[in-house]
Amino acid sequence: MLRYDDVSCTYGEADRPSVQNVDLSIGEGRCVLLCGRSGCGKTSLLRICNGLIPNFYGGRITGNVLYRDKSLLGMPVSDIVGIAGTVFQDPKTQFFTTDATSEVAFGVENLAVEEEKLRGVVDGAFRAMNIEALKERSVFTLSGGEKQQVAIASIYAMNPAIYLLDEPSSNLDHDAIGKLAHIIGRLKSEGKTVVLAEHRLYYLRDVVDDICYLDGGRVVRRWTTGEFLAMRAGERRSLGLRTMNLAEESPRVQRTASGAECLRLEGVAVFYGKRPVLEGIDLRAEKGECVGIVGKNGVGKSLFVRALTGLHGDCRGTFTVNGRAAGRRERLKRAYLVMQDVGYQLFADSVEEECRFGLGGVSDKAVAEVLRRLNLHGERKKHPNTLSAGQKQRLAVAVGDVSGKDILVFDEPTSGQDYESMLLVSGLIGEQCGKGKLIFVVTHDYEFICETCTRIVHFGEGGIKDDFTLDGKASGRRKPREIFMEEERLPGMFADEPDGND
Amino acid sequence: MADNRGRAVTIDPRTRIFFLLIGNLFIVFAPTQAVEAGFVLFFLLAAVVLGAAPQALKTAAAYLLLIVLQAFSAGWTRMWWGMMLFTFSQFMTMVLPYALLAVILVSTTKVSEFMEALYRLRVSKKLVIPFAVMIRYAPAVLQEFAMIRDAMRMRGISPSLFGFVRRPLETVECFYVPMLMSAARVADELSAAAVARGIESKARRTCLVPMRFGIADFAFLALLVAVLVVEIVINITAPI
């Protein structure tokens, strides 16, 4: 039994506690989901349990956290690791070594397990997670999902009683999320306690037992999974939560295309090294469209958008932008990629300067206008790095806008975002469509697609597998579901059609 | 990076660390560039034996190219560009042998092996952990570089040598601002992940890869020390 007993916590300088008077008892073998808006305190609750607060991040804690009536507070982190293991959000930055085997061994080595036993423990973790094929692989060749599996195996090897997962799905595709759900199920069946903080909820439907909703550092609502599923969609959304039942969602954007062609691809093939990754791509898109690019990881979605934006040069076929043939240089001028990690594309030391940086000949009036429209005018003197994640994203869009790009490409703009931030991104994209831009979004987020896209281009088998409009017709509703069904291979995720939601 | 497959001879990581240190001394005491080039050839041979041939070959090729460049530009030092080329190539040929040694160590040694080796050499934990983070962070930097280069190209700033010559300040600024920001974040998250897996544990950590100082290690170290002694003796006795 893991028990939070009237726990409150305040970070160093903050004037408001990030966790307030939390009482929570979690039985062994249970899986508990902590949800709520970004900054609601769910990550802090995990960090209090694993000792990173106060040992790593600082902070003052009152109350107590007990595991089997032993207080975890005041224990050094290196003693807690044997009781509670943590899997973090970004698989990229939780790897300490450079190959999968060393990574799985890393934690156990720190626990000073005898060298004769190490090999057996490490092999056992690979077997239990069913990832024996990844042994000895270089970390840099693993996909996001594989990295996450290795990270979990590394914790598994240390054999803690409690698993703390901090937004583990944010960087994963649908396949990998399905596997994650499976792994959580397996941990539970071994009698482990699992505590998750998460925004994306649908994959937890079959594994989670209790759901706690946090707001302002307090646990304000609790549900069982059944109760949560029975909650009306409107109420769930007003709490800022994503759906647990994807069947509740269906495409709702009904935008009429302008009829003016913006982009045409004919017989395009994209190569990586000498290998053709994509072939025979024909695509015509109009101004004002929002095209969702979907498909499994590794089918070449990223390569496609890099070729489209002129960042990747190794391709054949013709690209036409606004009726004119567009070579690589021209595409670099006409198209703009908003990266998943926007931090890499902000260079200047103020928001205002950012809109001029490297562009040349942008008038003050144009900058002020675009900042006002994107709701950044109040921040124009601030340093871009002091902005929130959402503001940074808007600033990157502002740069694309002010530099007169016709095509904007978003790479996974909603990973790790709560429901409301997702709606904001959706609104932002809608506005740009309204202005007559052509938008492409690479995404795995079905809820976001429903909210935003007018069309889906499905990549697979070395090219475009399917291409359809998300209109009111039955096929426009059925096809996206089929894609996400097929990709997850988890029957039951779209269990029953709900009868009447907005 | 560190890949055991294709390694011809298994040599203890401690020996590899000594190789790095003594190799550095070889270059420091090298009296002429010809001798230095000889040592680079020797390092290359060692790299092949240790299984780091591809990475080491790249560095060695760059070294060769720079020597040619240096010889060529030596005749043109009266022109401004000749002087620039000469200074550049001379500086780089001085640095590259050391870089080659580092490349060999990093590409043949796993982070955990490296930590274990330093612990066995009784190096303090306070030093070992930052070193390990550094080795881990190096390849990540390359990936970040590629992202920033893409972002620059979309802004019409050319991330090439030519672009650098044309707009040096802007180009440098482009790299260091996002790099610094991401480095701070990555270092923080990486450390949190390491702490949460018990890196600070008081117990002496163990290591999956068995570590044994064998005959090959003694032979290799003896060779290195012998060469160093000969080199120093020649240096002292040789008329200047």
XYZ file of C-alpha atoms in Angstrom:
742
model
C 0.000 0.000 0.000
C 1.303 3.390 -1.047
C -0.193 6.219 0.950
C 0.007 9.982 0.624
C -0.916 11.417 3.982
C -1.942 15.091 3.878
C 0.944 15.933 1.547
C 1.653 19.524 0.555
C 4.651 20.763 -1.347
C 6.039 24.120 -2.396
C 8.911 24.547 -4.840
C 11.761 26.824 -3.876
C 10.674 30.289 -4.985
C 7.005 29.644 -5.738
C 4.438 31.531 -3.661
C 1.742 28.914 -4.313
C 2.098 25.276 -3.310
C 2.164 22.871 -6.253
C 0.554 20.115 -4.181
C -1.946 20.815 -1.399
C -3.232 18.460 1.292
C -3.312 15.361 -0.849
C -4.619 12.188 0.786
C -4.356 9.171 -1.437
C -4.168 5.445 -0.788
C -3.147 3.110 -3.556
C -3.445 -0.616 -2.990
C -0.837 -3.038 -4.303
C -1.414 -4.199 -7.825
C -3.631 -1.200 -8.603
C -3.160 1.228 -11.451
C -3.997 4.825 -10.652
C -4.169 7.645 -13.171
C -3.454 11.225 -12.151
C -4.924 13.664 -14.646
C -5.636 17.350 -14.973
C -4.405 20.401 -16.842
C -0.678 21.100 -17.322
C 0.689 22.403 -14.053
C -2.055 20.851 -11.900
C 0.492 19.074 -9.707
C 0.362 15.540 -11.058
C 4.067 15.388 -11.961
C 4.939 16.860 -8.549
C 3.044 14.040 -6.851
C 5.197 11.502 -8.695
C 8.381 13.376 -7.874
C 7.510 13.448 -4.202
C 7.163 9.687 -4.261
C 10.444 8.998 -6.074
C 12.321 11.527 -3.962
C 13.339 13.867 -6.804
C 11.434 16.416 -4.729
C 13.126 17.580 -2.577
C 16.434 15.796 -3.307
C 16.865 16.929 -6.914
C 14.401 19.748 -7.576
C 14.343 21.221 -4.071
C 11.050 22.164 -2.420
C 9.461 21.905 1.017
C 7.165 19.012 1.822
C 4.762 18.617 4.701
C 2.729 15.510 5.477
C 4.050 12.065 4.755
C 4.387 9.463 2.000
C 4.348 5.891 3.227
C 5.004 2.594 1.551
C 4.047 -0.381 3.727
C 4.077 2.033 6.669
C 7.644 3.068 5.982
C 8.119 6.769 5.276
C 9.690 7.548 1.915
C 10.310 11.166 2.874
C 13.813 11.755 4.084
C 15.046 8.577 2.418
C 17.868 9.196 -0.072
C 16.782 8.711 -3.680
C 19.237 5.854 -4.081
C 17.282 3.903 -1.426
C 13.880 4.764 -2.902
C 14.860 3.430 -6.336
C 14.510 -0.118 -5.075
C 10.914 0.624 -4.038
C 9.658 3.030 -6.690
C 11.019 3.229 -10.252
C 10.311 6.105 -12.611
C 9.784 6.250 -16.371
C 9.997 9.740 -17.800
C 8.273 11.604 -20.576
C 11.012 12.032 -23.124
C 12.710 8.737 -23.999
C 15.530 10.734 -25.569
C 16.732 12.292 -22.363
C 16.327 9.409 -19.936
C 19.000 7.286 -21.544
C 22.265 7.309 -19.788
C 24.207 4.873 -21.891
C 24.396 4.371 -25.632
C 23.264 0.796 -26.163
C 20.121 -1.002 -25.048
C 21.825 -3.704 -22.979
C 23.958 -1.295 -20.966
C 20.890 0.856 -20.473
C 18.839 -1.954 -18.991
C 21.830 -2.907 -16.841
C 22.509 0.654 -15.700
C 20.031 0.777 -12.822
C 20.828 -2.706 -11.528
C 24.536 -1.933 -11.639
C 23.870 1.074 -9.438
C 22.031 -1.200 -7.019
C 25.290 -3.161 -6.783
C 23.769 -6.508 -7.753
C 26.545 -9.133 -7.845
C 28.226 -9.431 -11.206
C 27.370 -13.137 -11.548
C 23.649 -12.366 -11.262
C 23.629 -9.248 -13.455
C 23.451 -11.024 -16.801
C 20.485 -13.110 -15.705
C 18.583 -10.089 -14.355
C 19.187 -8.079 -17.519
C 18.208 -10.948 -19.817
C 15.094 -11.520 -17.723
C 13.998 -7.899 -18.158
C 14.443 -8.096 -21.937
C 12.394 -11.299 -22.000
C 9.614 -9.973 -19.774
C 9.209 -6.835 -21.893
C 9.378 -8.975 -25.017
C 12.099 -6.846 -26.582
C 14.903 -9.362 -26.927
C 15.430 -8.197 -30.497
C 16.651 -4.845 -29.138
C 19.585 -6.266 -27.173
C 22.927 -4.580 -27.927
C 21.239 -2.150 -30.318
C 22.615 1.378 -30.381
C 20.257 3.779 -28.686
C 20.468 6.132 -31.637
C 18.880 3.582 -33.964
C 15.854 2.923 -31.738
C 12.445 4.449 -32.417
C 10.730 6.481 -29.701
C 8.551 3.532 -28.766
C 11.486 1.141 -28.559
C 13.377 3.605 -26.369
C 10.422 3.803 -24.027
C 10.264 -0.009 -23.838
C 13.973 -0.180 -23.019
C 13.490 2.501 -20.356
C 10.710 0.463 -18.756
C 12.826 -2.700 -18.973
C 15.595 -0.869 -17.161
C 13.227 -0.098 -14.297
C 11.809 -3.629 -14.438
C 15.300 -5.039 -13.955
C 15.574 -3.118 -10.677
C 12.363 -4.840 -9.581
C 10.603 -2.022 -7.707
C 7.155 -2.540 -6.191
C 5.860 0.752 -7.573
C 6.134 2.105 -11.125
C 5.777 5.840 -11.593
C 5.125 6.826 -15.204
C 5.270 10.509 -16.104
C 3.348 11.111 -19.346
C 4.861 8.017 -20.907
C 2.841 8.208 -24.133
C 3.628 11.779 -25.200
C 6.312 10.904 -27.706
C 4.912 7.608 -28.960
C 2.960 6.593 -32.035
C -0.218 4.556 -31.892
C 1.500 1.200 -32.170
C 3.887 2.002 -29.374
C 1.064 3.336 -27.210
C -0.746 0.032 -27.677
C 2.348 -1.832 -26.526
C 2.698 0.505 -23.559
C -0.838 -0.346 -22.451
C 0.062 -3.997 -22.771
C 3.171 -3.579 -20.629
C 1.209 -1.760 -17.934
C -1.224 -4.677 -17.918
C 1.654 -7.081 -17.472
C 3.119 -5.102 -14.565
C -0.260 -5.156 -12.843
C -0.578 -8.890 -13.340
C 2.723 -9.255 -11.513
C 1.218 -7.401 -8.578
C 3.067 -4.139 -9.211
C 1.523 -0.809 -8.344
C 1.408 1.646 -11.246
C 0.897 5.382 -10.842
C 0.627 7.402 -14.043
C 0.426 11.083 -14.824
C -1.035 11.458 -18.297
C -2.961 13.662 -20.728
C -3.755 11.042 -23.323
C -6.226 8.705 -21.732
C -7.734 6.408 -24.341
C -5.063 3.720 -24.127
C -5.563 3.277 -20.386
C -9.171 2.199 -20.640
C -8.511 -1.450 -19.979
C -5.700 -1.145 -17.437
C -6.494 1.725 -15.117
C -8.509 1.170 -11.923
C -8.898 4.586 -10.336
C -8.692 8.078 -11.741
C -7.813 11.160 -9.722
C -8.405 14.614 -11.120
C -6.106 17.338 -9.841
C -6.667 21.052 -9.945
C -4.408 23.628 -8.331
C -2.477 20.911 -6.516
C -5.529 19.295 -4.926
C -7.238 16.054 -5.782
C -10.715 17.429 -6.475
C -12.470 14.507 -8.183
C -12.134 10.744 -8.187
C -13.678 8.174 -10.476
C -13.460 4.493 -11.143
C -12.823 3.752 -14.819
C -16.496 2.835 -15.256
C -17.649 6.124 -13.752
C -15.220 8.045 -15.893
C -16.439 6.395 -19.071
C -20.028 7.145 -18.097
C -19.286 10.860 -17.712
C -20.784 13.106 -20.372
C -18.359 14.372 -23.006
C -19.296 17.976 -22.261
C -18.395 17.641 -18.594
C -15.143 15.879 -19.409
C -14.147 18.650 -21.795
C -15.005 21.364 -19.296
C -12.483 19.715 -16.974
C -9.911 19.991 -19.765
C -9.581 16.243 -20.177
C -9.094 14.153 -23.269
C -11.311 11.229 -24.073
C -10.894 7.709 -22.788
C -13.060 6.356 -25.566
C -11.898 7.321 -29.050
C -15.266 6.274 -30.469
C -16.705 9.432 -28.914
C -14.710 11.453 -31.375
C -15.385 11.912 -35.031
C -14.142 14.467 -37.534
C -16.005 17.719 -37.114
C -14.212 20.241 -39.283
C -16.283 21.161 -42.302
C -14.192 23.628 -44.194
C -14.806 24.203 -47.851
C -11.652 24.258 -49.914
C -10.962 27.382 -51.931
C -10.576 25.628 -55.264
C -7.293 27.477 -55.784
C -4.464 25.021 -56.200
C -1.473 25.647 -53.982
C 0.657 22.559 -54.328
C 0.993 19.757 -56.840
C 3.324 16.761 -56.685
C 3.768 14.500 -59.686
C 5.632 11.226 -59.611
C 7.684 12.246 -56.607
C 10.113 9.752 -55.121
C 12.137 10.439 -51.988
C 15.431 8.716 -51.296
C 17.378 8.215 -48.140
C 20.946 7.355 -48.964
C 20.495 5.208 -52.046
C 17.274 3.628 -50.840
C 13.954 4.894 -52.193
C 11.753 5.352 -49.137
C 8.738 6.785 -50.920
C 7.787 6.369 -54.567
C 5.092 7.380 -56.995
C 3.642 10.220 -54.963
C 0.962 12.289 -56.704
C -0.769 14.879 -54.615
C -2.762 18.022 -55.276
C -3.705 20.349 -52.473
C -5.604 23.620 -52.332
C -5.231 26.761 -50.297
C -7.068 26.542 -46.996
C -6.791 22.799 -46.662
C -5.463 21.148 -43.524
C -3.960 17.813 -44.440
C -3.226 15.305 -41.698
C -0.229 13.109 -42.491
C -0.646 9.798 -40.739
C 1.026 6.397 -40.794
C 3.217 4.244 -38.622
C 6.575 5.475 -37.420
C 9.275 4.731 -39.930
C 7.109 4.817 -43.086
C 8.706 8.090 -44.177
C 6.300 10.786 -42.971
C 9.079 12.963 -41.645
C 11.159 12.412 -44.741
C 8.183 13.414 -46.864
C 7.630 16.720 -45.085
C 11.353 17.411 -45.141
C 11.352 16.887 -48.890
C 8.228 19.024 -49.192
C 9.799 21.915 -47.303
C 13.059 21.611 -49.261
C 15.104 20.474 -46.262
C 15.756 17.085 -47.795
C 17.131 17.321 -51.299
C 17.401 13.727 -52.389
C 14.193 13.344 -54.376
C 12.847 13.062 -57.915
C 9.658 14.145 -59.641
C 8.105 17.592 -59.942
C 6.838 19.918 -57.280
C 4.620 22.814 -58.315
C 3.801 25.630 -55.904
C 1.222 28.256 -56.931
C 1.410 27.091 -60.534
C 5.182 27.392 -60.816
C 7.707 24.589 -60.778
C 9.400 24.692 -57.400
C 12.875 23.273 -56.965
C 14.412 22.726 -53.596
C 15.417 26.341 -53.031
C 12.028 27.626 -54.031
C 10.325 25.204 -51.645
C 12.587 26.378 -48.823
C 11.245 29.870 -49.502
C 7.592 28.895 -49.875
C 7.237 26.363 -47.080
C 7.916 26.462 -43.361
C 8.225 23.636 -40.876
C 7.102 24.173 -37.296
C 9.246 21.643 -35.466
C 8.088 19.410 -32.673
C 10.675 21.027 -30.440
C 10.166 24.656 -31.406
C 13.136 25.710 -29.272
C 15.509 24.822 -32.086
C 14.039 27.400 -34.443
C 13.958 30.443 -32.195
C 17.146 32.425 -32.464
C 16.695 36.079 -31.557
C 16.675 37.768 -28.167
C 13.193 39.237 -28.346
C 9.878 38.144 -29.786
C 9.854 41.156 -32.096
C 13.375 40.528 -33.375
C 12.495 36.894 -33.925
C 10.009 37.911 -36.609
C 12.760 39.706 -38.518
C 15.690 37.441 -37.855
C 17.358 36.326 -41.060
C 14.427 37.418 -43.161
C 15.322 40.948 -44.208
C 12.885 43.572 -45.431
C 10.066 42.820 -43.003
C 8.361 46.062 -41.995
C 7.652 46.996 -38.368
C 3.993 47.285 -39.263
C 3.824 43.729 -40.579
C 5.527 42.423 -37.442
C 3.188 44.299 -35.130
C 0.187 43.133 -37.116
C 1.111 39.457 -37.046
C 2.008 39.553 -33.347
C -1.294 41.182 -32.518
C -3.205 38.610 -34.507
C -1.404 35.723 -32.823
C -1.882 37.246 -29.423
C 1.819 37.803 -28.802
C 1.922 41.588 -28.965
C 2.028 41.899 -25.186
C 5.119 39.703 -25.112
C 6.955 41.448 -27.964
C 9.895 42.611 -25.815
C 10.319 39.285 -24.029
C 13.045 36.772 -24.756
C 11.561 33.859 -26.744
C 12.904 31.344 -24.250
C 10.845 32.857 -21.440
C 7.616 32.093 -23.302
C 5.378 29.133 -22.553
C 5.453 26.159 -24.906
C 2.224 27.259 -26.576
C 3.497 30.808 -27.050
C 6.710 29.522 -28.595
C 4.683 27.517 -31.043
C 2.630 30.599 -31.949
C 5.814 32.602 -32.381
C 7.167 30.013 -34.829
C 3.908 30.280 -36.756
C 4.224 34.075 -36.669
C 7.649 33.771 -38.276
C 6.248 31.556 -41.023
C 3.388 33.988 -41.510
C 5.402 37.185 -41.647
C 7.909 35.689 -44.048
C 5.059 35.064 -46.472
C 5.243 31.286 -46.610
C 2.325 29.614 -48.377
C 2.714 26.180 -46.883
C 3.036 25.513 -43.170
C 3.979 22.075 -41.916
C 3.521 21.085 -38.264
C 5.450 18.142 -36.880
C 3.493 16.554 -34.007
C 2.299 19.861 -32.600
C 0.253 18.317 -29.777
C 2.585 15.770 -28.207
C 2.459 16.058 -24.437
C -0.277 18.687 -24.467
C -3.457 18.742 -22.436
C -6.915 19.054 -23.974
C -7.092 22.832 -23.873
C -3.621 23.374 -25.342
C -4.580 20.949 -28.076
C -7.653 23.050 -28.839
C -5.482 26.168 -28.979
C -3.171 24.572 -31.545
C -6.203 23.484 -33.488
C -7.577 27.030 -33.433
C -4.239 28.432 -34.517
C -4.134 26.084 -37.482
C -7.752 26.873 -38.342
C -6.881 30.576 -38.521
C -3.970 29.944 -40.835
C -6.226 27.854 -43.086
C -8.703 30.712 -43.100
C -5.940 33.005 -44.322
C -5.520 30.734 -47.314
C -2.414 28.880 -46.223
C -2.030 25.223 -46.996
C -1.352 23.251 -43.830
C 0.187 19.829 -43.324
C 0.204 18.217 -39.895
C 2.194 15.106 -39.072
C 0.360 13.595 -36.139
C -0.693 10.469 -34.252
C -3.343 12.291 -32.302
C -6.779 11.115 -33.405
C -8.638 13.610 -31.214
C -6.604 16.418 -32.705
C -7.238 15.198 -36.259
C -10.964 15.151 -35.571
C -10.742 18.695 -34.323
C -8.504 20.106 -37.033
C -7.962 18.284 -40.317
C -10.002 18.497 -43.492
C -8.200 15.691 -45.205
C -6.013 12.704 -44.438
C -3.044 11.429 -46.378
C -2.127 8.006 -45.108
C 1.446 6.884 -45.718
C 2.502 3.253 -45.824
C 4.078 0.605 -48.017
C 6.530 3.021 -49.588
C 4.061 5.635 -50.712
C 0.611 7.097 -50.209
C -1.725 4.325 -49.139
C -4.871 6.386 -48.983
C -5.954 9.981 -49.441
C -9.435 11.187 -48.520
C -11.441 14.169 -47.364
C -12.913 14.279 -43.872
C -16.385 15.348 -44.924
C -19.735 14.398 -43.467
C -19.944 11.333 -45.671
C -19.794 7.917 -44.126
C -16.425 7.111 -45.696
C -14.898 10.280 -44.237
C -15.962 9.112 -40.794
C -15.146 5.459 -41.199
C -11.733 5.596 -42.820
C -9.793 7.481 -40.143
C -11.135 5.060 -37.552
C -10.010 2.146 -39.638
C -6.524 3.611 -39.836
C -6.216 4.034 -36.124
C -7.866 0.685 -35.477
C -5.524 -1.090 -37.834
C -2.491 0.650 -36.399
C -3.290 -0.222 -32.842
C -4.402 -3.782 -33.387
C -6.260 -3.436 -30.158
C -9.841 -4.451 -30.697
C -12.068 -2.855 -28.142
C -10.502 0.545 -28.368
C -13.430 1.684 -30.453
C -15.763 -0.586 -28.580
C -19.204 0.833 -28.936
C -20.525 3.770 -30.881
C -21.981 6.165 -28.365
C -25.455 7.249 -29.314
C -25.654 10.958 -28.903
C -22.729 13.205 -28.304
C -22.666 16.667 -29.739
C 28.550 4.124 -30.237
C 30.561 1.546 -28.438
C 29.988 -1.651 -30.290
C 31.641 -4.854 -29.254
C 31.018 -6.581 -32.525
C 33.929 -6.356 -34.900
C 36.415 -5.686 -32.179
C 39.465 -7.794 -32.964
C 41.153 -7.727 -29.565
C 39.508 -7.107 -26.219
C 41.509 -4.665 -24.221
C 40.617 -3.495 -20.759
C 39.019 -0.032 -20.686
C 41.681 1.030 -18.199
C 44.308 0.285 -20.804
C 42.360 2.372 -23.285
C 42.348 5.282 -20.839
C 46.129 4.934 -20.373
C 46.486 4.794 -24.141
C 44.714 8.148 -24.351
C 47.013 9.669 -21.729
C 50.322 8.256 -22.995
C 49.304 8.902 -26.605
C 48.890 12.548 -25.697
C 52.439 12.597 -24.338
C 53.715 11.032 -27.578
C 52.406 14.006 -29.501
C 53.568 16.543 -26.930
C 57.152 15.258 -27.172
C 57.172 14.669 -30.933
C 60.179 16.648 -32.254
C 59.059 16.940 -35.888
C 55.891 16.730 -37.865
C 57.141 13.569 -39.556
C 57.423 11.830 -36.192
C 53.988 13.124 -35.287
C 52.561 11.722 -38.505
C 54.216 8.417 -37.645
C 52.418 8.387 -34.335
C 49.119 9.162 -36.035
C 49.731 6.103 -38.197
C 50.401 4.092 -35.045
C 47.165 5.342 -33.450
C 45.322 4.356 -36.577
C 46.752 0.859 -36.356
C 45.734 0.648 -32.715
C 42.238 1.843 -33.700
C 41.925 -0.993 -36.213
C 42.990 -3.515 -33.579
C 40.542 -2.056 -31.032
C 37.687 -2.066 -33.537
C 37.257 1.668 -34.078
C 38.546 1.673 -37.652
C 35.719 3.585 -39.413
C 35.603 6.478 -36.957
C 39.379 6.718 -36.688
C 39.835 6.556 -40.454
C 37.679 9.657 -40.907
C 39.737 11.642 -38.439
C 42.988 10.372 -39.948
C 41.821 11.271 -43.460
C 41.088 14.796 -42.266
C 44.575 14.905 -40.796
C 46.179 13.855 -44.071
C 44.148 16.414 -46.001
C 45.210 19.157 -43.621
C 48.889 18.251 -43.978
C 48.573 18.536 -47.740
C 46.750 21.836 -47.341
C 49.428 23.089 -45.006
C 52.211 22.156 -47.408
C 50.367 23.818 -50.265
C 49.493 27.038 -48.468
C 53.029 27.381 -47.080
C 54.040 28.729 -50.491
C 51.327 31.398 -50.510
C 51.677 32.982 -47.097
C 52.241 36.401 -48.645
C 48.660 36.447 -49.863
C 46.014 37.090 -47.175
C 44.101 33.887 -47.981
C 47.282 31.828 -48.068
C 48.170 33.082 -44.608
C 44.677 32.243 -43.365
C 44.781 28.755 -44.840
C 48.237 28.155 -43.446
C 47.355 29.244 -39.935
C 44.125 27.260 -40.028
C 45.713 24.040 -41.290
C 48.660 24.325 -38.935
C 46.393 24.766 -35.957
C 44.169 21.897 -36.998
C 47.049 19.496 -37.615
C 48.233 20.266 -34.101
C 44.848 19.470 -32.580
C 43.739 16.488 -34.648
C 46.070 13.799 -33.232
C 44.615 14.471 -29.779
C 41.112 14.376 -31.207
C 41.932 11.044 -32.842
C 42.857 9.561 -29.473
C 39.635 10.809 -27.936
C 37.626 9.403 -30.840
C 39.223 5.992 -30.344
C 38.430 5.956 -26.631
C 34.848 7.188 -26.959
C 33.929 4.904 -29.830
C 35.283 1.744 -28.205
C 34.156 2.298 -24.639
C 30.647 2.033 -23.253
C 29.598 4.588 -20.683
C 29.237 1.898 -18.015
C 32.637 0.395 -18.846
C 34.198 3.817 -18.627
C 32.618 4.439 -15.228
C 33.725 1.045 -13.961
C 37.274 1.633 -15.201
C 37.513 4.983 -13.443
C 36.094 3.533 -10.238
C 38.691 0.774 -10.340
C 41.357 3.431 -10.778
C 39.937 4.924 -7.570
C 38.752 8.104 -9.183
C 36.170 9.942 -7.061
C 32.459 9.672 -7.865
C 32.355 13.467 -8.029
C 34.537 13.275 -11.135
C 33.230 10.080 -12.693
C 29.573 11.121 -12.955
C 30.175 14.419 -14.808
C 32.584 12.601 -17.145
C 29.972 9.978 -17.889
C 27.333 12.640 -18.601
C 29.794 14.326 -20.962
C 30.429 11.164 -22.960
C 26.699 10.527 -23.117
C 25.933 14.048 -24.243
C 28.453 14.250 -27.102
C 26.501 12.252 -29.716
C 23.266 14.016 -28.764
C 24.905 17.303 -29.723
C 25.302 16.117 -33.298
C 21.591 15.419 -33.595
C 20.769 18.853 -32.241
C 23.147 20.463 -34.704
C 21.236 18.868 -37.575
C 17.909 20.249 -36.301
C 19.255 23.759 -35.888
C 20.770 23.627 -39.365
C 17.331 22.840 -40.785
C 15.773 25.705 -38.879
C 18.437 28.094 -40.193
C 17.895 27.066 -43.769
C 14.220 27.893 -43.489
C 15.208 31.386 -42.366
C 17.449 31.808 -45.363
C 20.625 31.676 -43.281
C 23.027 29.330 -44.943
C 24.641 27.012 -42.409
C 27.734 26.491 -44.552
C 31.309 27.690 -44.419
C 30.448 30.302 -47.026
C 27.487 31.476 -45.000
C 29.726 31.678 -41.970
C 32.239 33.877 -43.802
C 29.467 36.133 -45.076
C 27.498 36.521 -41.846
C 29.716 35.167 -39.072
C 27.964 36.694 -36.074
C 24.474 35.710 -37.130
C 25.611 32.161 -37.878
C 27.314 31.703 -34.533
C 24.383 33.221 -32.683
C 22.049 30.799 -34.446
C 23.909 27.841 -33.063
C 24.716 28.858 -29.570
C 21.367 30.230 -28.438
C 19.261 27.111 -29.162
C 22.144 24.787 -28.244
C 22.582 26.414 -24.868
C 18.879 26.250 -24.128
C 18.544 22.627 -25.111
C 21.781 21.670 -23.381
C 20.442 23.077 -20.128
C 17.203 21.143 -20.491
C 18.800 17.886 -21.649
C 21.423 17.967 -18.904
C 18.733 18.544 -16.312
C 16.465 15.729 -17.510
C 19.379 13.374 -18.008
C 20.606 13.959 -14.484
C 17.118 13.496 -13.062
C 16.814 10.175 -14.915
C 20.219 9.047 -13.641
C 19.445 10.046 -10.063
C 16.092 8.261 -10.270
C 17.958 5.111 -11.185
C 20.263 5.315 -8.251
C 23.475 6.710 -9.695
C 24.187 8.351 -6.338
C 23.915 5.085 -4.470
C 26.531 4.669 -1.744
C 27.121 1.053 -2.678
C 29.974 0.442 -5.088
C 28.270 -0.095 -8.442
C 28.871 -3.296 -10.355
C 29.337 -3.743 -14.091
C 27.751 -6.107 -16.595
C 30.848 -6.263 -18.751
C 33.542 -8.304 -17.011
C 36.799 -6.439 -16.659
C 40.103 -8.212 -16.544
C 43.604 -6.950 -16.998
C 45.184 -9.566 -19.275
C 48.467 -10.300 -21.000
C 47.435 -8.207 -24.002
C 46.954 -5.234 -21.674
C 50.354 -5.588 -20.056
C 52.026 -6.070 -23.430
C 50.303 -3.030 -24.921
C 51.071 -0.819 -21.929
C 54.703 -1.988 -21.899
C 54.999 -1.069 -25.573
C 53.500 2.376 -24.971
C 55.802 3.119 -22.041
C 58.866 1.870 -23.936
C 58.131 4.078 -26.924
C 57.560 7.059 -24.648
C 60.854 6.516 -22.823
C 62.767 6.183 -26.093
C 61.120 9.329 -27.395
C 61.976 11.356 -24.321
C 65.557 10.102 -24.216
C 66.058 11.050 -27.855
C 64.540 14.426 -27.147
C 66.918 15.104 -24.293
C 70.079 13.892 -25.956
C 69.422 15.293 -29.413
C 71.278 18.508 -30.234
C 68.855 21.363 -30.678
